[in-house]
Amino acid sequence: MKTALWRGIMTGILFLGLVGRIWGAEPSPEYNRFGFPETSSTIAVLVDQLPNHLTEEQVRFVAGHYVGSQKLILPLTQRIRRYNPRFVVLHYHLGIWQQQPAHKFIIDGRHWGNDWSFVTQHEDWFWHNEKGQRVRSKNDGKYLMNIMNRQFQEYWKTSIARQIIAGEYQGVFLDSASPALLQCEASWMDPRLAGTAAAKSRFKELGGLTWSEAYESFMADLTKFLESLGYATLPNIGGLFTTWDTTDYYTTASGAFMEGAFVTRSLKDWEMAASRTMELIKRDKIVIFQSYLKNDEDIKTRLYYLSCYLLFKGRYTYINYFFRSTLSWYPEWQLDLGLPREPIPDLVKMRVKRGLYRRLYSRGEVWVNVSSRDEKITFPGESRVVIPIGGGPVGQKGEAQGRLSYRPAQEVILQPWSGLIVLY
């Protein structure tokens, strides 16, 4: 790409990015610099991609109950922002992979498409195995890219920036970003990526770096560029359960999307992931926890996910879980526990005993039992145990299912891998 043309593209993107931020909502102490709302005293729900064809009543519900969503075309975003100008919407893009031709993403804010016809012309942008073949994901056929190729890096930055600006997004959710995925998704075509290779093996294609080191450099550069325009980077780093994955996810991006957060039955893995997660929270990073339900009536799992969220919640921490419909609402999301008694503490300070954790709020407390035994929990005075009833898809008229009930108690038996929320 010629220097003059490149400078023109960069200048245009910078101008459009700055104009987009000027035309956006006014800065406020209740929001960070990317427009994400403060969450210290609330349960903040940021949902997955919503259906395109919402009734007006559903749009009003979305604007009034969720703080944001992702992967929305601009006309739907504009409908929602008529009721809530601060509604957060994230662009969706793969992090270190190129979408295969059959898979589409939003290319200009309004239309679904793919840039495959352009990207495939640049053979050196792709990752190749020792036979010279492009490496594809075993899961869905996406293509692994050489993230240390300078031309690829510049294209990735500018194309994502153009898409963010066109869609009036606050940032980008970078899916499948973790190098820990390579052992499962890419090693079938490139055995060099098997096992712990992403963290331990150095590759000449990456300038002598490991994949983890290359990711850190690549993500930090992408983040620096997009943040200079006022946009956040949120790579999907999974649940952080991979022991050998020591990649720096904590300083190289604006935050993280943690898909499958808390989904384990290993105390060791849970505590390791919790400590890693708190590294993000303590830095005031944007963190989105998203996990999935086997059915809407799985109250135990819902309370476990929410209790873990409340245990770790910081200034910009969001949650989502659902069964089939992304347009769902669960009554426990409306709870008001007030502010935490203290900022996010060390994990050790929240530990009551091995596998049992507690965090105090101004109006109640939250407990999580990740041990293999029942735990008896007592309260100094009579308290109210939160019991959700119902919940699930939002109706055509914007009506939410479910309600909260409360059981007075001074003592509770908390089962293994369960959460408990108590109001005073």
Short mmCIF file of C-alpha atoms in Angstrom, two decimals:
data_model
loop_
_atom_site.label_atom_id
_atom_site.label_comp_id
_atom_site.label_asym_id
_atom_site.label_seq_id
_atom_site.Cartn_x
_atom_site.Cartn_y
_atom_site.Cartn_z
CA MET A 1 0.00 0.00 0.00
CA LYS A 2 1.49 3.35 -1.02
CA THR A 3 2.44 5.74 1.78
CA ALA A 4 0.30 8.67 0.54
CA LEU A 5 -2.79 6.48 0.21
CA TRP A 6 -2.16 4.96 3.61
CA ARG A 7 -1.85 8.38 5.25
CA GLY A 8 -5.09 9.49 3.59
CA ILE A 9 -6.96 6.48 4.94
CA MET A 10 -5.55 7.02 8.42
CA THR A 11 -6.44 10.72 8.39
CA GLY A 12 -10.00 9.95 7.31
CA ILE A 13 -10.45 7.35 10.02
CA LEU A 14 -9.07 9.66 12.71
CA PHE A 15 -11.39 12.47 11.58
CA LEU A 16 -14.46 10.24 11.46
CA GLY A 17 -13.59 8.70 14.82
CA LEU A 18 -13.23 12.07 16.52
CA VAL A 19 -16.43 13.39 14.93
CA GLY A 20 -18.25 10.27 16.08
CA ARG A 21 -17.17 10.87 19.65
CA ILE A 22 -18.09 14.57 19.49
CA TRP A 23 -21.57 13.76 18.17
CA GLY A 24 -22.07 11.10 20.86
CA ALA A 25 -23.48 11.53 24.35
CA GLU A 26 -21.80 14.00 26.69
CA PRO A 27 -19.12 12.67 29.09
CA SER A 28 -20.35 11.82 32.59
CA PRO A 29 -18.77 10.58 35.83
CA GLU A 30 -21.25 7.70 35.67
CA TYR A 31 -19.64 6.38 32.46
CA ASN A 32 -16.09 5.54 31.46
CA ARG A 33 -14.40 7.18 28.49
CA PHE A 34 -15.84 4.60 26.09
CA GLY A 35 -19.41 5.16 27.25
CA PHE A 36 -19.80 2.08 29.47
CA PRO A 37 -21.89 2.72 32.61
CA GLU A 38 -20.53 2.40 36.13
CA THR A 39 -21.70 -0.82 37.79
CA SER A 40 -20.62 -0.60 41.44
CA SER A 41 -24.16 -0.30 42.80
CA THR A 42 -26.15 -2.20 40.20
CA ILE A 43 -26.49 -5.49 38.32
CA ALA A 44 -25.67 -4.51 34.75
CA VAL A 45 -26.84 -6.82 31.96
CA LEU A 46 -25.15 -6.61 28.54
CA VAL A 47 -26.89 -9.09 26.26
CA ASP A 48 -25.82 -11.03 23.19
CA GLN A 49 -27.06 -10.22 19.68
CA LEU A 50 -30.75 -9.32 19.74
CA PRO A 51 -33.31 -10.28 17.08
CA ASN A 52 -33.56 -7.69 14.28
CA HIS A 53 -37.34 -7.59 14.26
CA LEU A 54 -38.38 -6.33 17.68
CA THR A 55 -41.76 -4.83 18.45
CA GLU A 56 -41.75 -1.27 19.74
CA GLU A 57 -42.68 -2.58 23.19
CA GLN A 58 -39.68 -4.92 23.11
CA VAL A 59 -37.41 -2.07 22.03
CA ARG A 60 -38.58 -0.03 25.02
CA PHE A 61 -37.93 -3.02 27.28
CA VAL A 62 -34.41 -3.45 25.90
CA ALA A 63 -33.62 0.25 26.36
CA GLY A 64 -34.88 0.27 29.93
CA HIS A 65 -33.52 -3.04 31.24
CA TYR A 66 -30.21 -3.79 29.51
CA VAL A 67 -27.14 -1.55 29.43
CA GLY A 68 -26.09 -2.82 26.01
CA SER A 69 -25.80 -5.50 23.36
CA GLN A 70 -23.57 -6.57 20.48
CA LYS A 71 -23.69 -7.35 16.78
CA LEU A 72 -26.62 -5.02 15.97
CA ILE A 73 -27.25 -3.26 12.67
CA LEU A 74 -27.46 0.52 12.95
CA PRO A 75 -31.23 0.87 12.35
CA LEU A 76 -31.95 -1.33 15.40
CA THR A 77 -29.36 0.53 17.48
CA GLN A 78 -30.99 3.83 16.53
CA ARG A 79 -34.43 2.53 17.53
CA ILE A 80 -33.11 1.56 20.96
CA ARG A 81 -31.19 4.80 21.44
CA ARG A 82 -34.33 6.85 20.88
CA TYR A 83 -35.34 5.60 24.33
CA ASN A 84 -31.84 5.31 25.83
CA PRO A 85 -29.11 7.42 24.15
CA ARG A 86 -26.49 5.77 26.39
CA PHE A 87 -27.25 2.23 25.21
CA VAL A 88 -23.94 0.45 24.54
CA VAL A 89 -23.51 -1.56 21.34
CA LEU A 90 -20.38 -3.51 20.42
CA HIS A 91 -19.19 -4.44 16.95
CA TYR A 92 -18.45 -8.14 16.42
CA HIS A 93 -15.24 -9.26 14.71
CA LEU A 94 -12.88 -12.20 15.04
CA GLY A 95 -9.68 -11.46 16.95
CA ILE A 96 -6.85 -13.47 15.36
CA TRP A 97 -8.78 -15.35 12.68
CA GLN A 98 -10.35 -14.48 9.33
CA GLN A 99 -13.96 -15.47 8.78
CA GLN A 100 -14.44 -18.14 6.13
CA PRO A 101 -16.43 -16.96 3.08
CA ALA A 102 -19.73 -18.47 4.23
CA HIS A 103 -19.72 -16.63 7.56
CA LYS A 104 -20.79 -12.99 7.61
CA PHE A 105 -20.39 -10.02 9.93
CA ILE A 106 -21.61 -6.41 9.82
CA ILE A 107 -19.33 -4.64 7.36
CA ASP A 108 -20.72 -1.10 7.23
CA GLY A 109 -23.14 -0.74 10.11
CA ARG A 110 -26.14 -1.78 8.03
CA HIS A 111 -25.25 -4.83 5.95
CA TRP A 112 -23.89 -8.31 6.57
CA GLY A 113 -20.99 -9.38 4.40
CA ASN A 114 -17.39 -10.55 4.37
CA ASP A 115 -14.06 -9.10 3.27
CA TRP A 116 -12.80 -12.51 2.14
CA SER A 117 -12.37 -11.48 -1.51
CA PHE A 118 -9.82 -8.85 -0.43
CA VAL A 119 -8.07 -10.71 2.39
CA THR A 120 -7.54 -13.91 0.40
CA GLN A 121 -5.37 -11.99 -2.10
CA HIS A 122 -2.70 -11.59 0.61
CA GLU A 123 -1.22 -15.03 1.09
CA ASP A 124 1.41 -13.83 3.56
CA TRP A 125 -1.34 -12.62 5.93
CA PHE A 126 -2.39 -16.22 6.62
CA TRP A 127 -0.80 -18.67 9.03
CA HIS A 128 0.63 -21.72 7.24
CA ASN A 129 1.66 -25.15 8.43
CA GLU A 130 4.96 -26.74 7.45
CA LYS A 131 3.38 -27.97 4.20
CA GLY A 132 2.55 -24.40 3.23
CA GLN A 133 -1.20 -24.88 3.77
CA ARG A 134 -3.46 -22.28 5.32
CA VAL A 135 -4.55 -23.39 8.79
CA ARG A 136 -8.28 -23.57 9.51
CA SER A 137 -10.22 -24.04 12.72
CA LYS A 138 -11.43 -27.57 13.36
CA ASN A 139 -14.62 -26.09 14.83
CA ASP A 140 -15.97 -23.74 12.17
CA GLY A 141 -13.45 -23.42 9.35
CA LYS A 142 -12.19 -19.91 10.09
CA TYR A 143 -8.60 -19.16 9.07
CA LEU A 144 -5.74 -18.48 11.48
CA MET A 145 -3.80 -15.35 10.57
CA ASN A 146 -0.15 -14.34 10.95
CA ILE A 147 -0.78 -11.58 13.46
CA MET A 148 2.81 -10.31 13.26
CA ASN A 149 2.58 -9.46 9.56
CA ARG A 150 2.73 -5.65 9.51
CA GLN A 151 0.43 -5.18 6.52
CA PHE A 152 -2.13 -7.49 8.08
CA GLN A 153 -1.95 -5.55 11.35
CA GLU A 154 -2.57 -2.25 9.58
CA TYR A 155 -5.47 -3.67 7.59
CA TRP A 156 -7.04 -5.18 10.70
CA LYS A 157 -6.84 -1.87 12.57
CA THR A 158 -8.26 0.30 9.81
CA SER A 159 -10.99 -2.08 8.66
CA ILE A 160 -12.25 -2.63 12.21
CA ALA A 161 -12.13 1.11 12.89
CA ARG A 162 -14.19 1.85 9.77
CA GLN A 163 -16.75 -0.76 10.78
CA ILE A 164 -17.01 0.60 14.34
CA ILE A 165 -17.51 4.15 13.09
CA ALA A 166 -20.10 3.10 10.51
CA GLY A 167 -22.12 1.16 13.08
CA GLU A 168 -21.83 3.82 15.80
CA TYR A 169 -20.44 1.24 18.21
CA GLN A 170 -18.58 1.91 21.47
CA GLY A 171 -15.99 -0.73 20.74
CA VAL A 172 -15.38 -4.18 19.34
CA PHE A 173 -15.92 -7.66 20.74
CA LEU A 174 -13.02 -9.69 19.33
CA ASP A 175 -14.15 -13.29 19.31
CA SER A 176 -11.95 -16.40 19.52
CA ALA A 177 -8.99 -14.25 20.53
CA SER A 178 -7.21 -16.46 23.07
CA PRO A 179 -4.02 -18.30 22.00
CA ALA A 180 -5.18 -21.11 24.30
CA LEU A 181 -7.68 -22.08 21.58
CA LEU A 182 -4.92 -23.06 19.15
CA GLN A 183 -4.27 -26.45 20.76
CA CYS A 184 -7.89 -27.48 20.10
CA GLU A 185 -8.81 -25.59 16.94
CA ALA A 186 -5.59 -25.34 14.91
CA SER A 187 -3.26 -28.20 15.86
CA TRP A 188 -5.16 -30.67 13.66
CA MET A 189 -3.70 -28.84 10.65
CA ASP A 190 -0.50 -27.59 12.28
CA PRO A 191 0.90 -30.04 14.87
CA ARG A 192 3.39 -27.38 15.94
CA LEU A 193 0.49 -25.74 17.82
CA ALA A 194 -0.44 -28.81 19.88
CA GLY A 195 -0.44 -28.88 23.67
CA THR A 196 1.22 -25.92 25.36
CA ALA A 197 3.00 -24.74 22.20
CA ALA A 198 1.15 -21.41 22.07
CA ALA A 199 2.90 -20.38 25.28
CA LYS A 200 6.21 -22.22 24.96
CA SER A 201 7.23 -22.63 21.30
CA ARG A 202 8.85 -19.83 19.33
CA PHE A 203 8.08 -19.38 15.65
CA LYS A 204 10.15 -17.68 12.99
CA GLU A 205 6.91 -16.52 11.34
CA LEU A 206 6.23 -14.49 14.50
CA GLY A 207 9.71 -12.97 14.61
CA GLY A 208 10.91 -15.49 17.17
CA LEU A 209 8.00 -14.91 19.55
CA THR A 210 5.63 -17.42 21.07
CA TRP A 211 1.98 -17.12 20.10
CA SER A 212 1.22 -15.67 23.54
CA GLU A 213 3.91 -13.01 23.13
CA ALA A 214 2.74 -12.23 19.61
CA TYR A 215 -0.84 -11.87 20.84
CA GLU A 216 0.28 -9.42 23.53
CA SER A 217 2.09 -7.26 20.98
CA PHE A 218 -0.72 -7.49 18.43
CA MET A 219 -3.53 -6.74 20.89
CA ALA A 220 -1.66 -3.89 22.57
CA ASP A 221 -1.07 -2.25 19.17
CA LEU A 222 -4.69 -2.70 18.08
CA THR A 223 -5.93 -1.38 21.42
CA LYS A 224 -3.66 1.66 21.33
CA PHE A 225 -5.00 2.57 17.89
CA LEU A 226 -8.69 2.05 18.65
CA GLU A 227 -8.50 3.69 22.07
CA SER A 228 -6.92 6.74 20.44
CA LEU A 229 -10.20 7.02 18.50
CA GLY A 230 -12.25 6.51 21.66
CA TYR A 231 -13.21 2.86 21.14
CA ALA A 232 -12.75 -0.17 23.40
CA THR A 233 -11.27 -3.58 22.59
CA LEU A 234 -12.86 -6.59 24.30
CA PRO A 235 -11.25 -9.88 23.27
CA ASN A 236 -13.02 -13.14 24.12
CA ILE A 237 -10.56 -14.80 26.50
CA GLY A 238 -12.86 -17.56 27.72
CA GLY A 239 -13.11 -18.58 31.37
CA LEU A 240 -9.34 -18.41 32.09
CA PHE A 241 -9.19 -22.04 33.18
CA THR A 242 -6.10 -23.03 31.14
CA THR A 243 -3.23 -23.32 33.62
CA TRP A 244 -0.38 -22.97 31.13
CA ASP A 245 -1.92 -19.95 29.42
CA THR A 246 0.00 -17.09 31.04
CA THR A 247 -0.82 -14.62 28.25
CA ASP A 248 -1.14 -11.02 29.44
CA TYR A 249 -4.85 -10.37 28.93
CA TYR A 250 -4.84 -7.81 31.71
CA THR A 251 -2.95 -4.81 30.31
CA THR A 252 -3.13 -5.33 26.54
CA ALA A 253 -6.81 -4.53 25.92
CA SER A 254 -9.60 -2.29 27.23
CA GLY A 255 -11.14 -5.28 28.97
CA ALA A 256 -12.40 -8.75 28.17
CA PHE A 257 -15.40 -10.82 27.17
CA MET A 258 -15.31 -13.95 29.33
CA GLU A 259 -17.45 -16.59 27.66
CA GLY A 260 -18.06 -19.62 29.83
CA ALA A 261 -17.08 -17.75 32.98
CA PHE A 262 -17.40 -19.80 36.20
CA VAL A 263 -18.27 -22.99 34.27
CA THR A 264 -16.11 -25.56 36.03
CA ARG A 265 -16.37 -28.14 38.80
CA SER A 266 -12.70 -27.95 39.76
CA LEU A 267 -11.95 -25.89 42.87
CA LYS A 268 -8.36 -25.41 41.73
CA ASP A 269 -9.43 -24.12 38.30
CA TRP A 270 -12.12 -21.88 39.79
CA GLU A 271 -9.70 -20.24 42.21
CA MET A 272 -7.06 -19.78 39.50
CA ALA A 273 -9.61 -18.21 37.14
CA ALA A 274 -10.97 -16.04 39.97
CA SER A 275 -7.51 -14.66 40.75
CA ARG A 276 -6.90 -13.94 37.08
CA THR A 277 -10.31 -12.30 36.68
CA MET A 278 -9.62 -10.00 39.61
CA GLU A 279 -6.52 -8.72 37.82
CA LEU A 280 -8.88 -7.27 35.23
CA ILE A 281 -11.41 -5.97 37.75
CA LYS A 282 -8.81 -4.23 39.90
CA ARG A 283 -7.55 -2.33 36.85
CA ASP A 284 -11.09 -1.02 36.18
CA LYS A 285 -11.18 -2.94 32.91
CA ILE A 286 -14.47 -3.59 31.14
CA VAL A 287 -15.41 -7.21 31.84
CA ILE A 288 -18.43 -9.04 30.41
CA PHE A 289 -19.31 -12.44 31.89
CA GLN A 290 -21.44 -14.58 29.60
CA SER A 291 -22.49 -18.15 30.29
CA TYR A 292 -25.35 -20.39 29.23
CA LEU A 293 -28.29 -22.21 30.79
CA LYS A 294 -29.58 -25.72 30.07
CA ASN A 295 -33.09 -24.35 30.51
CA ASP A 296 -34.72 -21.17 31.80
CA GLU A 297 -35.91 -22.94 34.96
CA ASP A 298 -32.37 -23.80 36.10
CA ILE A 299 -32.58 -21.53 39.16
CA LYS A 300 -29.54 -23.07 40.87
CA THR A 301 -27.26 -22.29 37.93
CA ARG A 302 -28.70 -18.79 37.55
CA LEU A 303 -28.02 -18.00 41.21
CA TYR A 304 -24.52 -19.48 40.92
CA TYR A 305 -23.65 -17.30 37.91
CA LEU A 306 -25.11 -14.18 39.51
CA SER A 307 -23.45 -14.82 42.87
CA CYS A 308 -20.05 -15.23 41.19
CA TYR A 309 -20.67 -11.97 39.33
CA LEU A 310 -21.55 -10.15 42.56
CA LEU A 311 -18.50 -11.64 44.25
CA PHE A 312 -16.13 -10.09 41.69
CA LYS A 313 -18.07 -7.10 40.39
CA GLY A 314 -16.10 -3.89 39.99
CA ARG A 315 -16.72 -0.53 38.35
CA TYR A 316 -17.35 -1.78 34.81
CA THR A 317 -18.49 -5.39 35.13
CA TYR A 318 -21.42 -6.86 33.19
CA ILE A 319 -23.27 -10.15 33.11
CA ASN A 320 -25.42 -12.19 30.76
CA TYR A 321 -26.81 -15.70 30.78
CA PHE A 322 -29.67 -17.21 28.84
CA PHE A 323 -31.09 -20.45 27.46
CA ARG A 324 -32.34 -20.05 23.88
CA SER A 325 -33.54 -16.49 23.49
CA THR A 326 -31.07 -13.65 23.87
CA LEU A 327 -34.08 -11.42 24.53
CA SER A 328 -34.61 -12.86 28.01
CA TRP A 329 -35.05 -11.45 31.48
CA TYR A 330 -34.61 -13.08 34.87
CA PRO A 331 -36.09 -11.46 37.99
CA GLU A 332 -32.88 -11.75 40.02
CA TRP A 333 -31.29 -9.17 37.71
CA GLN A 334 -33.44 -6.48 39.34
CA LEU A 335 -31.97 -7.01 42.83
CA ASP A 336 -30.60 -3.97 44.64
CA LEU A 337 -27.81 -4.89 47.06
CA GLY A 338 -26.41 -1.37 47.16
CA LEU A 339 -22.67 -0.74 47.16
CA PRO A 340 -20.03 -3.25 48.23
CA ARG A 341 -18.76 -2.61 51.76
CA GLU A 342 -15.28 -2.26 50.27
CA PRO A 343 -13.75 -2.16 46.79
CA ILE A 344 -12.90 -5.47 45.16
CA PRO A 345 -10.74 -7.20 47.78
CA ASP A 346 -8.12 -9.88 47.46
CA LEU A 347 -9.57 -13.34 46.90
CA VAL A 348 -8.07 -14.50 50.19
CA LYS A 349 -9.99 -11.81 52.10
CA MET A 350 -13.29 -13.08 50.68
CA ARG A 351 -12.53 -16.67 51.63
CA VAL A 352 -14.43 -17.83 54.72
CA LYS A 353 -12.96 -21.31 54.47
CA ARG A 354 -11.65 -23.53 51.70
CA GLY A 355 -14.10 -23.33 48.80
CA LEU A 356 -16.49 -20.92 50.54
CA TYR A 357 -16.51 -17.21 49.67
CA ARG A 358 -18.50 -14.19 50.83
CA ARG A 359 -18.79 -10.53 49.89
CA LEU A 360 -20.70 -7.94 51.89
CA TYR A 361 -22.89 -5.23 50.40
CA SER A 362 -24.68 -2.34 52.07
CA ARG A 363 -28.07 -4.08 51.80
CA GLY A 364 -27.08 -7.73 51.91
CA GLU A 365 -24.41 -10.29 51.17
CA VAL A 366 -23.52 -12.89 48.59
CA TRP A 367 -22.06 -16.37 49.13
CA VAL A 368 -20.50 -18.86 46.71
CA ASN A 369 -19.73 -22.47 47.63
CA VAL A 370 -17.27 -24.07 45.20
CA SER A 371 -16.34 -26.92 47.51
CA SER A 372 -17.54 -30.53 47.30
CA ARG A 373 -19.53 -30.38 50.54
CA ASP A 374 -22.63 -28.72 51.94
CA GLU A 375 -21.90 -25.62 54.00
CA LYS A 376 -23.99 -24.32 56.90
CA ILE A 377 -24.25 -20.53 56.77
CA THR A 378 -25.64 -18.50 59.65
CA PHE A 379 -26.57 -14.83 59.84
CA PRO A 380 -26.33 -12.54 62.89
CA GLY A 381 -29.97 -11.50 62.57
CA GLU A 382 -32.99 -12.56 60.58
CA SER A 383 -32.30 -12.11 56.88
CA ARG A 384 -34.18 -12.74 53.65
CA VAL A 385 -32.92 -15.36 51.22
CA VAL A 386 -33.58 -14.43 47.58
CA ILE A 387 -35.59 -17.03 45.63
CA PRO A 388 -36.27 -16.25 41.93
CA ILE A 389 -39.48 -17.59 40.42
CA GLY A 390 -39.84 -17.81 36.65
CA GLY A 391 -37.96 -15.81 34.06
CA GLY A 392 -37.17 -16.29 30.40
CA PRO A 393 -38.02 -14.78 27.00
CA VAL A 394 -39.56 -11.30 26.86
CA GLY A 395 -42.98 -11.27 25.20
CA GLN A 396 -44.11 -9.39 22.10
CA LYS A 397 -45.65 -6.69 24.29
CA GLY A 398 -42.44 -6.22 26.25
CA GLU A 399 -43.65 -8.16 29.26
CA ALA A 400 -41.08 -9.91 31.45
CA GLN A 401 -41.77 -13.21 33.14
CA GLY A 402 -40.97 -14.04 36.73
CA ARG A 403 -40.78 -12.44 40.14
CA LEU A 404 -38.71 -12.53 43.30
CA SER A 405 -39.73 -14.17 46.53
CA TYR A 406 -37.94 -14.00 49.88
CA ARG A 407 -37.63 -16.55 52.66
CA PRO A 408 -36.76 -15.33 56.17
CA ALA A 409 -33.83 -17.29 57.53
CA GLN A 410 -31.09 -17.24 60.13
CA GLU A 411 -29.43 -20.37 58.81
CA VAL A 412 -29.04 -21.87 55.32
CA ILE A 413 -27.42 -25.03 53.96
CA LEU A 414 -25.59 -24.08 50.76
CA GLN A 415 -24.99 -26.98 48.38
CA PRO A 416 -21.73 -27.49 46.45
CA TRP A 417 -21.27 -25.26 43.40
CA SER A 418 -24.11 -22.98 44.40
CA GLY A 419 -24.66 -19.31 45.08
CA LEU A 420 -26.70 -17.55 47.73
CA ILE A 421 -27.93 -13.96 47.85
CA VAL A 422 -29.28 -12.57 51.10
CA LEU A 423 -30.95 -9.23 51.83
CA TYR A 424 -30.97 -7.65 55.29
#
